[in-house]
Short mmCIF file of C-alpha atoms in Angstrom, two decimals:
data_model
loop_
_atom_site.label_atom_id
_atom_site.label_comp_id
_atom_site.label_asym_id
_atom_site.label_seq_id
_atom_site.Cartn_x
_atom_site.Cartn_y
_atom_site.Cartn_z
CA MET A 1 -30.26 -27.14 -33.14
CA VAL A 2 -34.01 -27.68 -33.32
CA ARG A 3 -35.44 -26.58 -36.64
CA ASN A 4 -38.84 -26.63 -38.26
CA ARG A 5 -39.51 -29.88 -40.06
CA ILE A 6 -40.27 -30.17 -43.77
CA PRO A 7 -41.67 -33.09 -45.78
CA ASN A 8 -39.36 -36.08 -46.04
CA TRP A 9 -39.47 -35.92 -49.84
CA LEU A 10 -38.09 -32.38 -49.74
CA GLY A 11 -34.97 -33.57 -47.96
CA SER A 12 -32.61 -31.39 -45.98
CA HIS A 13 -32.34 -27.62 -46.22
CA PHE A 14 -29.06 -28.05 -48.09
CA GLY A 15 -30.61 -30.56 -50.48
CA VAL A 16 -33.59 -28.32 -51.16
CA GLY A 17 -31.35 -25.33 -51.78
CA LEU A 18 -29.07 -27.26 -54.13
CA ALA A 19 -32.01 -28.66 -56.09
CA LEU A 20 -33.64 -25.24 -56.40
CA PHE A 21 -30.33 -23.70 -57.45
CA ALA A 22 -30.01 -26.20 -60.30
CA HIS A 23 -33.70 -25.79 -61.13
CA ASP A 24 -33.50 -21.99 -61.35
CA ALA A 25 -30.38 -22.02 -63.51
CA ALA A 26 -31.77 -24.63 -65.91
CA VAL A 27 -35.25 -23.12 -66.13
CA LEU A 28 -34.02 -19.58 -66.80
CA TYR A 29 -31.74 -20.86 -69.56
CA LEU A 30 -34.55 -22.92 -71.12
CA ILE A 31 -36.97 -19.98 -70.93
CA MET A 32 -34.52 -17.70 -72.73
CA GLU A 33 -33.97 -20.36 -75.39
CA ILE A 34 -37.69 -21.05 -75.88
CA VAL A 35 -38.66 -17.37 -75.98
CA HIS A 36 -35.97 -16.71 -78.58
CA ARG A 37 -37.14 -19.56 -80.82
CA PHE A 38 -40.82 -18.68 -80.40
CA ARG A 39 -40.40 -14.99 -81.19
CA LEU A 40 -37.91 -15.47 -84.06
CA ASP A 41 -39.55 -18.29 -86.04
CA ASN A 42 -37.61 -21.13 -84.40
CA ARG A 43 -34.30 -19.43 -85.07
CA VAL A 44 -31.38 -20.87 -83.08
CA PRO A 45 -29.39 -18.30 -81.05
CA GLU A 46 -25.89 -17.57 -82.35
CA TYR A 47 -23.85 -18.69 -79.38
CA SER A 48 -20.31 -17.51 -78.68
CA PRO A 49 -18.02 -17.51 -75.65
CA ALA A 50 -18.96 -13.87 -75.02
CA LEU A 51 -22.70 -14.60 -75.13
CA ALA A 52 -22.22 -17.64 -72.89
CA GLY A 53 -20.49 -15.40 -70.36
CA VAL A 54 -23.30 -12.83 -70.48
CA MET A 55 -25.99 -15.50 -70.03
CA ALA A 56 -24.05 -17.06 -67.16
CA ALA A 57 -23.89 -13.63 -65.52
CA ILE A 58 -27.66 -13.16 -65.98
CA ILE A 59 -28.44 -16.58 -64.50
CA GLY A 60 -25.94 -16.10 -61.67
CA SER A 61 -27.41 -12.69 -60.82
CA GLN A 62 -30.93 -14.07 -60.61
CA VAL A 63 -29.81 -16.96 -58.42
CA LEU A 64 -27.89 -14.52 -56.19
CA GLY A 65 -30.98 -12.31 -55.86
CA LEU A 66 -33.06 -15.30 -54.79
CA TYR A 67 -30.37 -16.35 -52.33
CA LEU A 68 -30.22 -12.88 -50.78
CA GLY A 69 -34.00 -13.05 -50.41
CA SER A 70 -33.62 -16.27 -48.34
CA LEU A 71 -35.56 -18.20 -50.96
CA TYR A 72 -33.55 -21.41 -51.00
CA HIS A 73 -34.99 -22.97 -47.86
CA PHE A 74 -38.42 -23.45 -46.30
CA ASP A 75 -39.71 -22.49 -42.86
CA ARG A 76 -43.15 -23.67 -41.76
CA ARG A 77 -43.72 -20.41 -39.89
CA VAL A 78 -43.74 -18.46 -43.17
CA LYS A 79 -46.99 -18.19 -45.10
CA PRO A 80 -46.96 -19.31 -48.77
CA TYR A 81 -48.12 -15.90 -50.00
CA GLU A 82 -45.16 -14.28 -48.21
CA ILE A 83 -42.77 -16.63 -50.00
CA ALA A 84 -44.50 -15.81 -53.30
CA ALA A 85 -44.25 -12.06 -52.66
CA ARG A 86 -40.57 -12.23 -51.71
CA THR A 87 -39.80 -14.35 -54.76
CA PHE A 88 -41.51 -11.94 -57.13
CA MET A 89 -39.77 -8.94 -55.58
CA ALA A 90 -36.34 -10.62 -55.70
CA VAL A 91 -36.69 -11.65 -59.36
CA ALA A 92 -38.22 -8.31 -60.36
CA ILE A 93 -35.52 -6.19 -58.69
CA THR A 94 -32.67 -8.36 -60.00
CA GLY A 95 -34.24 -8.49 -63.46
CA THR A 96 -34.60 -4.71 -63.58
CA LEU A 97 -30.92 -4.27 -62.68
CA ILE A 98 -29.87 -6.83 -65.30
CA ALA A 99 -31.98 -5.23 -68.03
CA SER A 100 -30.70 -1.75 -67.15
CA ILE A 101 -27.06 -2.81 -67.36
CA LEU A 102 -27.57 -4.66 -70.65
CA TYR A 103 -29.37 -1.72 -72.22
CA VAL A 104 -26.77 0.82 -71.07
CA THR A 105 -23.90 -1.34 -72.37
CA LYS A 106 -25.78 -1.93 -75.68
CA LEU A 107 -25.35 -5.70 -75.32
CA THR A 108 -29.03 -6.09 -76.23
CA ASP A 109 -28.16 -4.89 -79.73
CA HIS A 110 -25.45 -7.51 -80.30
CA TYR A 111 -27.23 -10.75 -79.36
CA THR A 112 -30.72 -11.72 -80.54
CA VAL A 113 -31.39 -13.67 -77.36
CA LEU A 114 -31.01 -10.39 -75.45
CA TRP A 115 -33.14 -8.23 -77.71
CA ARG A 116 -35.41 -6.01 -75.65
CA GLY A 117 -38.58 -7.99 -76.23
CA ASN A 118 -36.90 -11.35 -75.70
CA LEU A 119 -35.16 -10.33 -72.49
CA VAL A 120 -38.25 -8.76 -70.89
CA VAL A 121 -40.48 -11.73 -71.77
CA SER A 122 -37.87 -14.20 -70.49
CA LEU A 123 -37.39 -12.45 -67.15
CA ALA A 124 -41.14 -11.96 -66.65
CA THR A 125 -41.83 -15.63 -67.41
CA PHE A 126 -39.11 -16.71 -65.01
CA ALA A 127 -40.57 -14.47 -62.30
CA PHE A 128 -44.03 -16.04 -62.49
CA TRP A 129 -42.59 -19.56 -62.78
CA SER A 130 -40.41 -19.06 -59.70
CA VAL A 131 -43.35 -17.66 -57.72
CA ALA A 132 -45.52 -20.67 -58.59
CA VAL A 133 -42.82 -23.23 -57.75
CA ARG A 134 -41.96 -21.72 -54.38
CA TYR A 135 -45.58 -21.16 -53.43
CA ILE A 136 -46.33 -24.84 -54.10
CA LEU A 137 -43.27 -26.06 -52.21
CA GLN A 138 -43.98 -23.81 -49.22
CA ALA A 139 -47.62 -24.92 -49.13
CA ALA A 140 -46.44 -28.54 -49.28
CA ALA A 141 -43.99 -27.96 -46.43
CA ILE A 142 -46.84 -26.65 -44.27
CA GLU A 143 -49.44 -29.20 -45.32
CA TYR A 144 -47.38 -32.40 -45.30
CA GLY A 145 -44.64 -31.58 -42.84
CA ARG A 146 -44.42 -33.52 -39.63
CA GLU A 147 -46.00 -31.91 -36.58
CA LEU A 148 -44.08 -29.48 -34.42
CA LYS A 149 -44.04 -30.32 -30.72
CA TRP A 150 -44.16 -27.35 -28.35
CA LEU A 151 -43.80 -27.56 -24.58
CA VAL A 152 -46.08 -25.09 -22.78
CA LEU A 153 -44.77 -23.64 -19.52
CA GLY A 154 -47.30 -21.70 -17.51
CA THR A 155 -50.35 -21.67 -15.31
CA GLY A 156 -53.53 -19.67 -14.84
CA SER A 157 -55.91 -18.15 -17.35
CA ARG A 158 -53.35 -17.78 -20.15
CA GLU A 159 -52.54 -21.45 -20.13
CA ALA A 160 -56.23 -22.38 -19.82
CA LEU A 161 -57.19 -20.15 -22.76
CA LEU A 162 -54.36 -21.49 -24.91
CA LYS A 163 -55.39 -25.06 -24.09
CA ALA A 164 -59.04 -24.36 -24.96
CA ASP A 165 -58.13 -22.64 -28.24
CA TYR A 166 -55.68 -25.41 -29.12
CA MET A 167 -58.38 -28.06 -28.68
CA ASN A 168 -60.64 -26.16 -31.11
CA GLU A 169 -57.92 -25.27 -33.63
CA ASP A 170 -57.09 -27.17 -36.80
CA THR A 171 -53.30 -27.23 -36.49
CA LYS A 172 -50.50 -29.68 -37.19
CA ASP A 173 -48.70 -28.54 -34.04
CA HIS A 174 -48.67 -30.70 -30.93
CA LEU A 175 -48.75 -28.79 -27.63
CA VAL A 176 -47.71 -30.48 -24.39
CA PHE A 177 -49.11 -28.86 -21.23
CA LEU A 178 -47.20 -29.70 -18.06
CA PRO A 179 -49.37 -30.56 -15.03
CA ILE A 180 -47.72 -28.20 -12.58
CA ASP A 181 -48.87 -25.57 -10.07
CA GLU A 182 -47.67 -21.97 -10.22
CA ASP A 183 -45.75 -22.23 -6.94
CA ARG A 184 -43.72 -25.13 -8.38
CA LEU A 185 -42.40 -23.28 -11.45
CA GLY A 186 -39.31 -22.14 -9.55
CA ALA A 187 -38.40 -25.75 -8.75
CA LEU A 188 -38.25 -26.84 -12.39
CA LYS A 189 -34.92 -27.90 -13.89
CA LEU A 190 -34.44 -27.94 -17.67
CA GLU A 191 -31.76 -29.95 -19.49
CA TYR A 192 -31.36 -29.97 -23.26
CA GLY A 193 -29.20 -32.21 -25.42
CA GLN A 194 -29.42 -34.10 -28.72
CA GLN A 195 -32.71 -32.35 -29.56
CA ARG A 196 -34.35 -33.69 -26.39
CA LEU A 197 -35.62 -31.59 -23.49
CA ARG A 198 -35.77 -33.05 -20.00
CA VAL A 199 -37.83 -31.27 -17.34
CA THR A 200 -37.64 -32.32 -13.70
CA ASP A 201 -39.56 -31.18 -10.64
CA SER A 202 -37.30 -31.93 -7.67
CA ALA A 203 -36.22 -35.49 -8.47
CA ASP A 204 -39.21 -36.42 -10.64
CA THR A 205 -38.99 -36.29 -14.44
CA ILE A 206 -42.21 -34.79 -15.79
CA PHE A 207 -41.14 -34.43 -19.42
CA ASP A 208 -38.45 -36.04 -21.56
CA ASP A 209 -38.86 -35.82 -25.33
CA GLU A 210 -37.92 -33.96 -28.51
CA VAL A 211 -39.31 -30.43 -28.80
CA SER A 212 -39.52 -27.82 -31.53
CA GLY A 213 -39.80 -24.98 -29.03
CA ILE A 214 -41.18 -23.73 -25.72
CA VAL A 215 -44.25 -21.54 -25.24
CA ILE A 216 -44.53 -19.35 -22.14
CA ALA A 217 -48.17 -18.98 -21.04
CA SER A 218 -48.18 -17.60 -17.53
CA ASP A 219 -50.28 -14.86 -15.94
CA SER A 220 -47.43 -13.78 -13.66
CA ALA A 221 -43.70 -13.28 -14.17
CA LEU A 222 -41.63 -16.46 -14.20
CA PRO A 223 -39.24 -17.12 -11.29
CA ASP A 224 -35.69 -15.88 -11.87
CA SER A 225 -34.34 -19.41 -11.57
CA LEU A 226 -36.60 -20.63 -14.38
CA VAL A 227 -35.72 -17.62 -16.55
CA GLY A 228 -32.05 -18.54 -16.16
CA GLU A 229 -32.79 -22.12 -17.20
CA LEU A 230 -34.69 -20.89 -20.26
CA MET A 231 -31.85 -18.56 -21.29
CA GLY A 232 -29.48 -21.51 -21.31
CA ILE A 233 -31.89 -23.56 -23.40
CA ARG A 234 -32.37 -20.72 -25.89
CA LEU A 235 -28.62 -20.33 -26.34
CA LYS A 236 -28.64 -23.93 -27.56
CA GLY A 237 -31.01 -23.01 -30.38
CA VAL A 238 -34.44 -23.86 -28.95
CA PRO A 239 -37.10 -21.25 -29.88
CA ILE A 240 -38.79 -19.76 -26.80
CA ILE A 241 -41.81 -17.52 -27.39
CA GLU A 242 -44.67 -15.95 -25.46
CA SER A 243 -48.14 -17.41 -25.94
CA THR A 244 -49.22 -14.23 -27.77
CA ASP A 245 -46.40 -14.75 -30.28
CA TYR A 246 -47.41 -18.39 -30.69
CA TYR A 247 -50.93 -17.31 -31.61
CA GLU A 248 -49.57 -14.95 -34.26
CA GLN A 249 -46.85 -17.17 -35.70
CA GLN A 250 -48.63 -20.51 -35.66
CA LEU A 251 -52.38 -19.84 -35.42
CA LEU A 252 -52.37 -16.61 -37.47
CA ARG A 253 -54.48 -14.62 -35.02
CA VAL A 254 -54.00 -12.07 -32.22
CA PRO A 255 -55.38 -13.29 -28.85
CA VAL A 256 -57.29 -10.24 -27.57
CA LEU A 257 -57.82 -11.79 -24.12
CA GLN A 258 -54.06 -12.12 -23.59
CA LEU A 259 -52.90 -8.69 -24.73
CA GLY A 260 -51.30 -6.31 -22.27
CA GLU A 261 -52.17 -2.65 -21.83
CA HIS A 262 -49.28 -1.45 -24.00
CA TRP A 263 -49.64 -4.01 -26.79
CA PHE A 264 -50.84 -1.63 -29.50
CA ALA A 265 -48.26 1.03 -28.64
CA MET A 266 -45.33 -1.42 -28.76
CA SER A 267 -46.32 -3.79 -31.59
CA GLU A 268 -44.88 -3.63 -35.10
CA GLY A 269 -46.94 -3.55 -38.28
CA PHE A 270 -50.22 -1.65 -38.73
CA LYS A 271 -49.36 -0.19 -42.16
CA LEU A 272 -52.98 0.77 -42.80
CA VAL A 273 -53.17 2.64 -39.51
CA HIS A 274 -50.06 4.69 -40.24
CA GLY A 275 -51.47 5.77 -43.61
CA GLY A 276 -49.34 6.80 -46.56
CA LEU A 277 -48.73 4.75 -49.69
CA ALA A 278 -50.38 1.57 -48.35
CA ILE A 279 -53.78 3.25 -47.97
CA LYS A 280 -53.58 5.03 -51.32
CA THR A 281 -52.59 1.88 -53.18
CA LYS A 282 -55.31 -0.15 -51.48
CA ARG A 283 -57.90 2.50 -52.36
CA LEU A 284 -56.84 2.57 -56.01
CA ILE A 285 -57.14 -1.20 -56.28
CA ASP A 286 -60.52 -1.11 -54.52
CA VAL A 287 -62.00 1.38 -56.99
CA VAL A 288 -60.64 -0.32 -60.12
CA VAL A 289 -61.59 -3.87 -59.10
CA ALA A 290 -65.01 -2.89 -57.68
CA ALA A 291 -65.91 -0.90 -60.81
CA ILE A 292 -64.96 -3.77 -63.11
CA GLY A 293 -66.67 -6.27 -60.81
CA LEU A 294 -69.87 -4.25 -60.72
CA ILE A 295 -70.02 -4.06 -64.52
CA VAL A 296 -69.32 -7.78 -64.94
CA ALA A 297 -71.85 -8.69 -62.22
CA ILE A 298 -74.77 -6.74 -63.73
CA PRO A 299 -76.28 -9.80 -65.53
CA VAL A 300 -76.03 -11.90 -62.35
CA MET A 301 -77.54 -9.13 -60.26
CA LEU A 302 -80.47 -8.82 -62.68
CA VAL A 303 -81.16 -12.55 -62.40
CA VAL A 304 -80.99 -12.38 -58.59
CA ALA A 305 -83.33 -9.37 -58.53
CA ILE A 306 -85.90 -11.13 -60.73
CA ALA A 307 -85.68 -14.30 -58.61
CA LEU A 308 -86.27 -12.31 -55.42
CA LYS A 309 -89.28 -10.54 -56.90
CA LEU A 310 -90.83 -13.79 -58.08
CA THR A 311 -90.28 -15.75 -54.86
CA SER A 312 -91.02 -13.31 -52.02
CA LYS A 313 -92.59 -9.98 -51.19
CA GLY A 314 -90.63 -6.92 -50.17
CA PRO A 315 -87.79 -4.84 -51.63
CA VAL A 316 -85.00 -6.43 -53.67
CA ILE A 317 -82.23 -4.31 -52.12
CA TYR A 318 -81.98 -4.14 -48.34
CA ALA A 319 -80.31 -1.10 -46.75
CA GLN A 320 -78.90 -1.29 -43.25
CA THR A 321 -76.80 0.95 -41.01
CA ARG A 322 -73.34 -0.37 -40.10
CA CYS A 323 -70.27 0.92 -38.29
CA GLY A 324 -67.33 1.62 -40.57
CA PHE A 325 -63.98 3.38 -40.54
CA ARG A 326 -63.31 5.04 -37.16
CA GLY A 327 -66.77 4.01 -36.01
CA GLU A 328 -68.57 6.26 -38.49
CA ARG A 329 -71.96 4.95 -39.55
CA PHE A 330 -72.86 4.31 -43.17
CA THR A 331 -75.57 2.56 -45.16
CA VAL A 332 -74.65 -0.85 -46.53
CA TYR A 333 -76.57 -2.37 -49.44
CA LYS A 334 -77.25 -6.04 -50.05
CA PHE A 335 -79.84 -8.27 -51.65
CA ARG A 336 -82.63 -9.04 -49.19
CA THR A 337 -82.31 -12.56 -47.81
CA MET A 338 -84.93 -12.42 -45.01
CA ILE A 339 -88.67 -12.06 -44.89
CA PRO A 340 -90.04 -8.48 -44.67
CA ASP A 341 -90.01 -6.98 -41.15
CA ALA A 342 -87.62 -9.68 -39.95
CA GLU A 343 -86.37 -7.38 -37.18
CA ARG A 344 -89.55 -5.64 -36.12
CA ASN A 345 -88.66 -6.56 -32.51
CA GLY A 346 -85.17 -5.09 -32.76
CA ALA A 347 -81.70 -6.21 -33.90
CA GLN A 348 -80.86 -9.84 -33.21
CA TRP A 349 -78.14 -12.30 -34.17
CA SER A 350 -78.78 -14.53 -37.16
CA VAL A 351 -78.42 -18.18 -36.15
CA PRO A 352 -78.01 -21.41 -38.16
CA GLY A 353 -81.37 -22.47 -39.58
CA ASP A 354 -82.82 -19.01 -38.92
CA PRO A 355 -86.53 -19.22 -39.95
CA ARG A 356 -86.46 -15.57 -41.04
CA ILE A 357 -84.19 -16.40 -43.99
CA THR A 358 -86.02 -17.17 -47.24
CA PRO A 359 -85.12 -20.27 -49.30
CA ILE A 360 -83.45 -18.23 -52.03
CA GLY A 361 -81.88 -16.02 -49.36
CA ARG A 362 -80.20 -19.06 -47.84
CA TRP A 363 -78.59 -19.87 -51.18
CA LEU A 364 -77.57 -16.25 -51.72
CA ARG A 365 -75.83 -16.21 -48.35
CA LYS A 366 -74.00 -19.46 -49.05
CA THR A 367 -72.66 -18.12 -52.35
CA ARG A 368 -72.15 -14.56 -50.99
CA LEU A 369 -74.14 -13.21 -53.97
CA ASP A 370 -76.28 -11.20 -51.54
CA GLU A 371 -73.26 -8.94 -51.01
CA LEU A 372 -72.74 -7.96 -54.66
CA PRO A 373 -74.45 -4.55 -54.17
CA GLN A 374 -71.72 -3.74 -51.65
CA LEU A 375 -69.38 -3.20 -54.59
CA TRP A 376 -71.11 0.18 -54.75
CA ASN A 377 -70.13 0.77 -51.11
CA VAL A 378 -66.53 0.03 -52.09
CA ILE A 379 -66.63 2.54 -54.96
CA ARG A 380 -68.17 5.16 -52.64
CA GLY A 381 -65.35 4.65 -50.16
CA ASP A 382 -67.50 3.27 -47.32
CA MET A 383 -65.83 -0.13 -47.58
CA SER A 384 -62.79 -1.92 -48.99
CA LEU A 385 -62.62 -5.22 -50.84
CA VAL A 386 -60.81 -6.77 -47.87
CA GLY A 387 -61.17 -5.85 -44.21
CA PRO A 388 -63.18 -6.68 -41.07
CA ARG A 389 -66.87 -7.15 -41.80
CA PRO A 390 -68.97 -4.10 -40.79
CA GLU A 391 -71.15 -4.70 -37.73
CA ARG A 392 -74.51 -3.33 -36.59
CA PRO A 393 -74.26 -0.28 -34.25
CA ASP A 394 -76.52 -1.99 -31.69
CA PHE A 395 -74.15 -4.94 -31.52
CA VAL A 396 -71.03 -2.76 -31.49
CA VAL A 397 -72.18 -0.94 -28.34
CA VAL A 398 -72.55 -4.26 -26.52
CA LEU A 399 -69.41 -5.91 -27.91
CA GLU A 400 -67.14 -2.96 -27.09
CA LYS A 401 -68.14 -3.36 -23.43
CA GLN A 402 -67.55 -7.12 -23.40
CA ILE A 403 -64.47 -7.57 -25.60
CA PRO A 404 -61.16 -5.70 -25.10
CA TYR A 405 -59.73 -3.93 -28.15
CA TYR A 406 -62.97 -4.42 -30.09
CA ASP A 407 -62.87 -0.81 -31.30
CA MET A 408 -59.52 -1.45 -33.00
CA ARG A 409 -61.25 -3.22 -35.88
CA HIS A 410 -62.54 0.24 -36.84
CA LEU A 411 -59.00 1.48 -37.48
CA VAL A 412 -59.40 0.30 -41.09
CA LYS A 413 -62.28 0.29 -43.53
CA PRO A 414 -64.63 -2.70 -43.33
CA GLY A 415 -64.46 -5.16 -46.22
CA LEU A 416 -66.54 -7.38 -48.46
CA THR A 417 -64.47 -10.25 -47.15
CA GLY A 418 -61.77 -10.60 -44.53
CA TRP A 419 -59.33 -12.88 -42.73
CA ALA A 420 -61.96 -13.73 -40.12
CA GLN A 421 -64.42 -14.74 -42.83
CA VAL A 422 -62.08 -17.33 -44.36
CA LYS A 423 -60.74 -18.63 -41.03
CA TYR A 424 -63.88 -18.78 -38.88
CA PRO A 425 -67.46 -19.91 -39.58
CA TYR A 426 -70.48 -17.62 -39.44
CA GLY A 427 -70.76 -16.06 -35.98
CA SER A 428 -73.97 -15.73 -34.00
CA SER A 429 -72.83 -14.80 -30.48
CA PRO A 430 -70.49 -12.46 -28.55
CA GLU A 431 -68.04 -15.36 -28.13
CA ASP A 432 -67.95 -15.82 -31.91
CA ALA A 433 -67.36 -12.07 -32.24
CA ARG A 434 -64.41 -12.35 -29.85
CA ARG A 435 -62.87 -15.20 -31.81
CA LYS A 436 -63.33 -13.36 -35.10
CA LEU A 437 -61.75 -10.24 -33.59
CA ASP A 438 -58.56 -12.28 -33.09
CA TYR A 439 -58.36 -12.72 -36.85
CA ASP A 440 -59.44 -9.14 -37.62
CA LEU A 441 -56.62 -7.73 -35.48
CA TYR A 442 -54.16 -10.09 -37.14
CA TYR A 443 -55.23 -8.65 -40.50
CA VAL A 444 -54.97 -5.05 -39.29
CA LYS A 445 -51.47 -5.71 -37.95
CA HIS A 446 -50.10 -7.78 -40.84
CA TYR A 447 -51.79 -6.10 -43.81
CA SER A 448 -50.10 -6.25 -47.21
CA LEU A 449 -51.33 -6.28 -50.80
CA TYR A 450 -50.22 -9.90 -51.07
CA PHE A 451 -52.21 -10.76 -47.94
CA ASP A 452 -55.27 -9.12 -49.53
CA LEU A 453 -54.81 -11.19 -52.68
CA TYR A 454 -54.44 -14.36 -50.61
CA ILE A 455 -57.66 -13.59 -48.71
CA VAL A 456 -59.55 -12.97 -51.96
CA LEU A 457 -58.35 -16.31 -53.36
CA ARG A 458 -59.27 -18.11 -50.12
CA THR A 459 -62.70 -16.45 -50.23
CA MET A 460 -63.27 -17.70 -53.76
CA ARG A 461 -62.38 -21.22 -52.65
CA VAL A 462 -64.76 -21.01 -49.67
CA VAL A 463 -67.61 -19.67 -51.83
CA ILE A 464 -67.11 -22.38 -54.46
CA SER A 465 -67.06 -25.13 -51.82
CA ARG A 466 -70.20 -23.78 -50.12
CA ALA A 467 -72.00 -23.60 -53.45
CA GLY A 468 -71.25 -27.25 -54.01
CA VAL A 469 -69.17 -26.64 -57.11
#
């Protein structure tokens, strides 16, 4: 069976699972021992067969919870933040059950190592340790793992678009595009054995190599004969996915130019669109973080304001109309980075080396400090901390005519930062807007609080690198 590869030093799935099992058991025991000594003046726990049994049950329960959460193996298709989130949830849920049982049975009163404070601190420490370890290992599996080789079957615009995007994408995957015409797809024969796929066209072998999976990228339906061949290959364990799924799973974007008419109606996800607890929780976090951030940023904002006044004429704060949630217009605030009357001839894209940008404005844009006043927009409810960047109404009118599904980015509130901002450079054309929409739709579909946190951390890394720190 073909499986996703992991770094050589991580070994096999079984080896990784066994090592992590031993690691979790040993670390949880050591944490409980250390916490007990630290909180009770280096006092040694009074061990007994009964206590040993209770501690073994605690450790076994935590390991079982991690196992049920599928956290003893690594899959390159899973994002590190998803592994971290699942780990935290597994440890937290199991820990809550353990603590509840121990408190109800009064065992916490009999053994100092299980006293309420000791137990809670131990389980919380183990949770954060487990999250860190698995996040690092998952990131290593993605970063240092050997490339995945995918065979692309298809012709027409879908294959051409996938090939063009693949050439411009920073990915460890290796895609093999077969040189075949659409009318020859029905003549293909596929044979799979010993992790090698052999593809023949009549009597000619056109591919014979190991593969990690097959990507279907065809404008029209595949011939029945080829579908039958693919079904046989899939039953042998070879992943077979549509090109749209490849974009989502491997490139972390939704290809707007390849979506069918019923894509939105049939796709899973879209928690923020459905409303409920996800929106309320996100709003609460937005208000709390933005309020704290605005207070902390006041000294920096004063310095920026003084620098702008001393170096150029015009207002310090620049107000501009943008399209927000459900297309409603609102006023966004930011520190002015361009010369006064920069758009006296109408709205226009900002391009690299734009002469309208002032010297200090260029630095403010690189560090994203020009967007600090938008924390007020977040508090007001116009924006969120994370979401698609709000666009100018003049541009939106044009882009909605040129790019399919462009209006779907307005299904959620715009953000200070977003998935497109950390995955794609500054855009200055409709084509850039189309590429960034791929990432915006991926965010709208796959939103989670953990994804938001990951985007914020990635944004901080991008800002620091741009500032030359």
